Each structure stands twice: as C-alpha cells, then as structure tokens.
PDB file of C-alpha atoms in Angstrom:
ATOM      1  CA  UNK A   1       0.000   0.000   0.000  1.00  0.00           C
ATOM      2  CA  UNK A   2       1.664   3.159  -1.346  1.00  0.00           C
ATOM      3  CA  UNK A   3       0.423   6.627  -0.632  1.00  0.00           C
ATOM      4  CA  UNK A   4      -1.104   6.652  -3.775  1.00  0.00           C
ATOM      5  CA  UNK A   5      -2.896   3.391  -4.159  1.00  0.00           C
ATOM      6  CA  UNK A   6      -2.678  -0.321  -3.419  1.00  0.00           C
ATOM      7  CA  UNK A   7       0.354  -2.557  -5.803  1.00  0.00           C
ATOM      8  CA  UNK A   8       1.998  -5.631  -6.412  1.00  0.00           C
ATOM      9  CA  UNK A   9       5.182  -5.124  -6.210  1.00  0.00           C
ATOM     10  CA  UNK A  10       8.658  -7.815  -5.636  1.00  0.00           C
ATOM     11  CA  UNK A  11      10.035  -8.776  -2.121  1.00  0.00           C
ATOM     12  CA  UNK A  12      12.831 -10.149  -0.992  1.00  0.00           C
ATOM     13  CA  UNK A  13      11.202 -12.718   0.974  1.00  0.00           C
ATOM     14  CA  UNK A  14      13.226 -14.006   3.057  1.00  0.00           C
ATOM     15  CA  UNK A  15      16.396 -14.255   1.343  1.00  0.00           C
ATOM     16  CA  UNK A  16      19.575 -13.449   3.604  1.00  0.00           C
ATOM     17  CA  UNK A  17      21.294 -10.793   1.882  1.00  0.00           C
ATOM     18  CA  UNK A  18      24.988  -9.445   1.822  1.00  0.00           C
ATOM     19  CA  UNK A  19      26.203  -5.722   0.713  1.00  0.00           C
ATOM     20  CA  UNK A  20      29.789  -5.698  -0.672  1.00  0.00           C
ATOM     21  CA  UNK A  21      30.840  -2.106  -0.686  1.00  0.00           C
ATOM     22  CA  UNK A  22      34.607  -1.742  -2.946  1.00  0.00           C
ATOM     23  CA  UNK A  23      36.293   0.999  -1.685  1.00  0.00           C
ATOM     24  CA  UNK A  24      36.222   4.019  -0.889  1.00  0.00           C
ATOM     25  CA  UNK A  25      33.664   5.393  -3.031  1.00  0.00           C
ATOM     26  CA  UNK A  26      31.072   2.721  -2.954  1.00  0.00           C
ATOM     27  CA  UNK A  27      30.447   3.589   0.711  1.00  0.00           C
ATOM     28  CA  UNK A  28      28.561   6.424  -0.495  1.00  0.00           C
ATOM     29  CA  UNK A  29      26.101   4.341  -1.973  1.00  0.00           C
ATOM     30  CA  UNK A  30      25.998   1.592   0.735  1.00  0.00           C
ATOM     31  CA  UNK A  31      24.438   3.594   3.141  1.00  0.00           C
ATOM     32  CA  UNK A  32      21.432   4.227   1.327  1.00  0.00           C
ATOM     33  CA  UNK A  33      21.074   0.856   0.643  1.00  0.00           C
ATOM     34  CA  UNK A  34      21.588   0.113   4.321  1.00  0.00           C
ATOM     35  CA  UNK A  35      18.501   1.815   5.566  1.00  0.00           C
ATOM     36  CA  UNK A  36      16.566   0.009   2.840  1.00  0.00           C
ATOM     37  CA  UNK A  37      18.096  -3.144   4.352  1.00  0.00           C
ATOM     38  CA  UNK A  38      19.099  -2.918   7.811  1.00  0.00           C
ATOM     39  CA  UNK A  39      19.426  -6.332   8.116  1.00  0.00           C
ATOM     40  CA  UNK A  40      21.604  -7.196   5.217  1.00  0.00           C
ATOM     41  CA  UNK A  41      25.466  -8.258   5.909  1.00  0.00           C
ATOM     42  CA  UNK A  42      28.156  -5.979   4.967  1.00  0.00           C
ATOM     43  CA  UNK A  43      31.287  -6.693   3.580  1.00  0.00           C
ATOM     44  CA  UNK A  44      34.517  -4.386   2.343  1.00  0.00           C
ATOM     45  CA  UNK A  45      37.081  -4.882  -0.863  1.00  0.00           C
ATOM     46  CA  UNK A  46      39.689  -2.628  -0.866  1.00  0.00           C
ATOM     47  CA  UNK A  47      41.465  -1.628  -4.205  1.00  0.00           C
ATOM     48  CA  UNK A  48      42.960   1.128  -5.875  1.00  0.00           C
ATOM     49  CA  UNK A  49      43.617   1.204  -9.279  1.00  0.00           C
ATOM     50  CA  UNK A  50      47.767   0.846 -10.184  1.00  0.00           C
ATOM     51  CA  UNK A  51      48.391   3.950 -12.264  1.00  0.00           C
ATOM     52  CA  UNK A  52      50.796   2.306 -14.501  1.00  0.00           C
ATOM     53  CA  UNK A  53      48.993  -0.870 -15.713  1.00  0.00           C
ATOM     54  CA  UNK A  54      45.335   0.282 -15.100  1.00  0.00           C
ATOM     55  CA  UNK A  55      44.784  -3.186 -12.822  1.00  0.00           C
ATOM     56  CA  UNK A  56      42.938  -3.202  -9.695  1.00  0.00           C
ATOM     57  CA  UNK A  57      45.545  -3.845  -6.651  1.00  0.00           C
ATOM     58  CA  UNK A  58      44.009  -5.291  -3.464  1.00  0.00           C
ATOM     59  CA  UNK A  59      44.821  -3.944  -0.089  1.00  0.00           C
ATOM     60  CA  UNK A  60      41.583  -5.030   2.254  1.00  0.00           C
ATOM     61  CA  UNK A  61      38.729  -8.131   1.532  1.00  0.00           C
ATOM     62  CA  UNK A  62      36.342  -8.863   4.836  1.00  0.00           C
ATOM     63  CA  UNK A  63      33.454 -10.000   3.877  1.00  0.00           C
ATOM     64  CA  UNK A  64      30.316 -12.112   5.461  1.00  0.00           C
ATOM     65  CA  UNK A  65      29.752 -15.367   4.816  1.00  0.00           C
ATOM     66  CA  UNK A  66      28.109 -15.669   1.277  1.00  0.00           C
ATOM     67  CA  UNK A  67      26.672 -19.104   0.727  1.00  0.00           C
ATOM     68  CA  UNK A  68      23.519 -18.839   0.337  1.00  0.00           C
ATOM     69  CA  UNK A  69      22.914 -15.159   0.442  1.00  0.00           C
ATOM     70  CA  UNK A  70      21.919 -12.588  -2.312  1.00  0.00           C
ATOM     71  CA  UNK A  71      25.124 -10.260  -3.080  1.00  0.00           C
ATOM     72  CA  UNK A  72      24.862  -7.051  -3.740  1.00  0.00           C
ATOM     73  CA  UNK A  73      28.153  -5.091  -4.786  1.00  0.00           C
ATOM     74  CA  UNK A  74      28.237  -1.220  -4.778  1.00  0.00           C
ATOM     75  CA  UNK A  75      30.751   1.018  -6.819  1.00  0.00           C
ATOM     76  CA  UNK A  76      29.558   3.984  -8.103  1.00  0.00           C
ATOM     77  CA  UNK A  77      31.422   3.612 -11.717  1.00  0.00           C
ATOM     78  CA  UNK A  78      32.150   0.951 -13.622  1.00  0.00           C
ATOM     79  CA  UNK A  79      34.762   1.869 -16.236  1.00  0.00           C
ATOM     80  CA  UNK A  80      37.363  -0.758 -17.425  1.00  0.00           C
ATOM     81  CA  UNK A  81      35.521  -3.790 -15.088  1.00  0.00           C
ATOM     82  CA  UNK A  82      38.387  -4.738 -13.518  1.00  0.00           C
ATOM     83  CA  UNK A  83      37.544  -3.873  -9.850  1.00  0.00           C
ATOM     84  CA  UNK A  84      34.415  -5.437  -9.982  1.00  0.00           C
ATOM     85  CA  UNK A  85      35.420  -8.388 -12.087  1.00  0.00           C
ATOM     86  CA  UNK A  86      38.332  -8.942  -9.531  1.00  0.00           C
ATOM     87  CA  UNK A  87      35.818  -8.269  -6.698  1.00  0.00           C
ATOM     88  CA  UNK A  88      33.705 -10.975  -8.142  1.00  0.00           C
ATOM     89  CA  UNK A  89      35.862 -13.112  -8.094  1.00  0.00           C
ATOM     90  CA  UNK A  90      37.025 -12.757  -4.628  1.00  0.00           C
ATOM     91  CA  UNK A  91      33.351 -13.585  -3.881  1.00  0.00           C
ATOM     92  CA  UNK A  92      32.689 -16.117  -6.397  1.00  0.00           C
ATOM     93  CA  UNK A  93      36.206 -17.770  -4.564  1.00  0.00           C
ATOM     94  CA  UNK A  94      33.904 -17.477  -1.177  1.00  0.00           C
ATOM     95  CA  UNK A  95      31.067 -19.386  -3.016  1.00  0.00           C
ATOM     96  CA  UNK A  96      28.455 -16.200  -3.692  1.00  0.00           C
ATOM     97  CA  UNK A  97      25.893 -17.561  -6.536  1.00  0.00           C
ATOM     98  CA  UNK A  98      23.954 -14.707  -7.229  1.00  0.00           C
ATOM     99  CA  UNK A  99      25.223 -11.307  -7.351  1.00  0.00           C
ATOM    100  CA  UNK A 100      24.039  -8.247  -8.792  1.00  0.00           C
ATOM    101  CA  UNK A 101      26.529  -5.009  -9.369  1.00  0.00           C
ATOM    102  CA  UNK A 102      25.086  -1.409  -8.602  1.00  0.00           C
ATOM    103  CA  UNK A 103      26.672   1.134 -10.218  1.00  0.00           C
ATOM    104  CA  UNK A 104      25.611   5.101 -11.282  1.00  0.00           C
ATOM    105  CA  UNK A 105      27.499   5.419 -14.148  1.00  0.00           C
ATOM    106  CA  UNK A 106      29.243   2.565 -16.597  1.00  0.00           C
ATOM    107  CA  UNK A 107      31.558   2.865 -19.697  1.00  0.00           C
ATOM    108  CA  UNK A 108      30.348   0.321 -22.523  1.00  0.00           C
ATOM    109  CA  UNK A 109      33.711  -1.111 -21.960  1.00  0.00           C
ATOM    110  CA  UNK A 110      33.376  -2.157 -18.155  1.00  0.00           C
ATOM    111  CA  UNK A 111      29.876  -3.463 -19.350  1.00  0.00           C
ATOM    112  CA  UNK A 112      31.210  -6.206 -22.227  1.00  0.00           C
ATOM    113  CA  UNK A 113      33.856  -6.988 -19.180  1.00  0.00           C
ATOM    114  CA  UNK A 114      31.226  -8.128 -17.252  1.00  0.00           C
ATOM    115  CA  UNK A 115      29.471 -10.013 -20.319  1.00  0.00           C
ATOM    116  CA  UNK A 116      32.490 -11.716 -20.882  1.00  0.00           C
ATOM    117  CA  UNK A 117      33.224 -12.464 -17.371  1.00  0.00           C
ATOM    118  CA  UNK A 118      30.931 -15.965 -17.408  1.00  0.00           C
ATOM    119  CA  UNK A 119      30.365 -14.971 -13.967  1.00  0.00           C
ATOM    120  CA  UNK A 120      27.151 -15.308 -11.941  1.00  0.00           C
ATOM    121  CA  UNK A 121      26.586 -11.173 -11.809  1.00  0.00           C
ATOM    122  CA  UNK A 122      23.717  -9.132 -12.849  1.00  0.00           C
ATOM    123  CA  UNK A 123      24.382  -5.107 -13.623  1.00  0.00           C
ATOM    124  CA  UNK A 124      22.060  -2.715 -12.544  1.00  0.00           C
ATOM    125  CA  UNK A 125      23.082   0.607 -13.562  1.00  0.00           C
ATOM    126  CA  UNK A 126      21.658   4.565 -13.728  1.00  0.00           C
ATOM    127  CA  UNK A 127      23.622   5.197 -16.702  1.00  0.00           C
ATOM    128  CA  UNK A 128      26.026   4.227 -19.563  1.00  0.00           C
ATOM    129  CA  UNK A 129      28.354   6.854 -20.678  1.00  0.00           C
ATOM    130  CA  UNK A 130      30.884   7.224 -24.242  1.00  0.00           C
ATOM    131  CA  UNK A 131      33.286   5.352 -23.189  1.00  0.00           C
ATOM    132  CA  UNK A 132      36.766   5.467 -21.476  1.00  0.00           C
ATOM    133  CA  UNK A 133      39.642   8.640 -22.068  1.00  0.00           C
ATOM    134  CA  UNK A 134      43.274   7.743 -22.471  1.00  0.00           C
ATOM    135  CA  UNK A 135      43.885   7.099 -18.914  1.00  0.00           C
ATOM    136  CA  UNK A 136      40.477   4.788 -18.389  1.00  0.00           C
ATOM    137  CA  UNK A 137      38.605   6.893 -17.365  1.00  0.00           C
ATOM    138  CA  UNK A 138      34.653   7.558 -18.166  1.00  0.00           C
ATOM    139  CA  UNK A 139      33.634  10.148 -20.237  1.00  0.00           C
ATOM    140  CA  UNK A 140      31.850  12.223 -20.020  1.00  0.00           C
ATOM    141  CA  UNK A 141      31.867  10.520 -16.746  1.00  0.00           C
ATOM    142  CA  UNK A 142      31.744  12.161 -12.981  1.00  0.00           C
ATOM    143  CA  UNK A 143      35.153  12.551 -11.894  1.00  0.00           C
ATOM    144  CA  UNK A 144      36.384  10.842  -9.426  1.00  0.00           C
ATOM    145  CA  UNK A 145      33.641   9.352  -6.959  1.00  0.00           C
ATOM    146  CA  UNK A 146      35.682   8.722  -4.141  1.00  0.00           C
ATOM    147  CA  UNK A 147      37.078  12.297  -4.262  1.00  0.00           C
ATOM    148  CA  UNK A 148      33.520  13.840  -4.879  1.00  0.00           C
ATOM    149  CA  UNK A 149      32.090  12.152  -2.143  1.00  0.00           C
ATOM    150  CA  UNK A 150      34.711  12.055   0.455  1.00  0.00           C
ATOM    151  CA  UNK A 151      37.441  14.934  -0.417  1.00  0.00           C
ATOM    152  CA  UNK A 152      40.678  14.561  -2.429  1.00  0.00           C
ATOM    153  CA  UNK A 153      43.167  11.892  -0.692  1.00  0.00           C
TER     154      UNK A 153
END
C-alpha cells in the first residue's frame, strides 16, 4: 500500500542478503542501501587502481559469509571492469551464486567486461556513458567518486 494506491510489487522474501561495498567510493552508496536493508550483511574490498597498468591492486577483503545469500556489490562507476570483475571473483572464490553489481554510471567497456566475465553477476546501472579517455577513465563521466564524495586523498 503506497500513498497513492494499493500494488503488487517484488520482495525479498526471506532471502539473507549481503552488501559488498569496494572501496572508498562505494560507501557512499551503501548507506542508502543500508537503511533500505538494515538487516543485510556488509562486507569491504579494498582496491585502488595501479596507475601504470590500469589493474585493480588489493589492499583489504572482509566479507560475510556468502553461501547462500543474495550479493549485492556497490561502486559507483564501472569503467574498465576490472575492480568489480576482480571483486567478483574474490566472492565467487567465497562461493556467492547470485550477485548483482550497482553502479551510477558505466563505460560500454566495463559493461562487455562483465558479459564476458561468465560470472554469476547481474548489472544494474543509472547510466552508460561514451566510453573510457586515455587514462580509463569515463567520459563524459563524474570525476572521481571517491574524491567527490569524500574529499581529495
């Protein structure tokens, strides 16, 4: 029952769920999802991106137990795929099944990633920009979300 009117609408019911926020900038999105959910798990995957070769590095993974529970993994961008492809498959290593990805903004590129992946993920995404610049990153993009959200480092 909305405001509005009566609806049907999906529930979870009853699955267990688990939030995997990669750092630092999907925090800003976990939150929200947080009072949706208070009673979802919550998990971190730390990585930066190595400035040379463009590949995610990994500095921090805790993250709930995942059999058995829906995963959700928040990063607000999705450029070249390979932070959430390598944070998939830290969870697909921890035997997560079904995951979905939640992301504002995604470069074509970091999409067919994820297509090509074979993994178990599902993208759910605001918007999907150009494309990548020289240094990978989207265009016409947001910037940096960590830095937009939180301050420069």
């Amino acid at each position: 029952e909305t405001p509005m009117q009566a609806m049907d609408a999906p529930v979870l019911d009853g699955k267990k769920l688990a939030l995997i926020s990669i750092l630092r900038a999907g925090n800003g999105l976990l939150d929200g999802i947080l009072e949706l959910i208070p009673s979802a798990r919550v998990g971190f995957v730390g990585l930066y991106r190595d400035p040379e070769t463009l590949k995610p590095v990994e500095y921090y993974c805790k993250v709930p137990s995942l059999d058995e529970r829906m995963t959700i993994v928040v990063d607000p961008m999705l450029a070249t795929g390979g932070s959430m492809l390598h944070t998939i498959e830290l969870l697909v290593a921890r035997k997560a099944t079904d995951i979905t990805a939640v992301c504002v903004v995604a470069a074509p590129e970091g999409v067919a990633a994820l297509e090509k992946s074979g993994h178990p993920v599902r993208l759910v995404v605001a918007a999907v920009d150009d494309g990548l610049d020289e240094v990978a990153y989207i265009v016409p993009g947001l910037g940096d979300a960590g830095d937009r959200q939180f301050g420069p480092r």
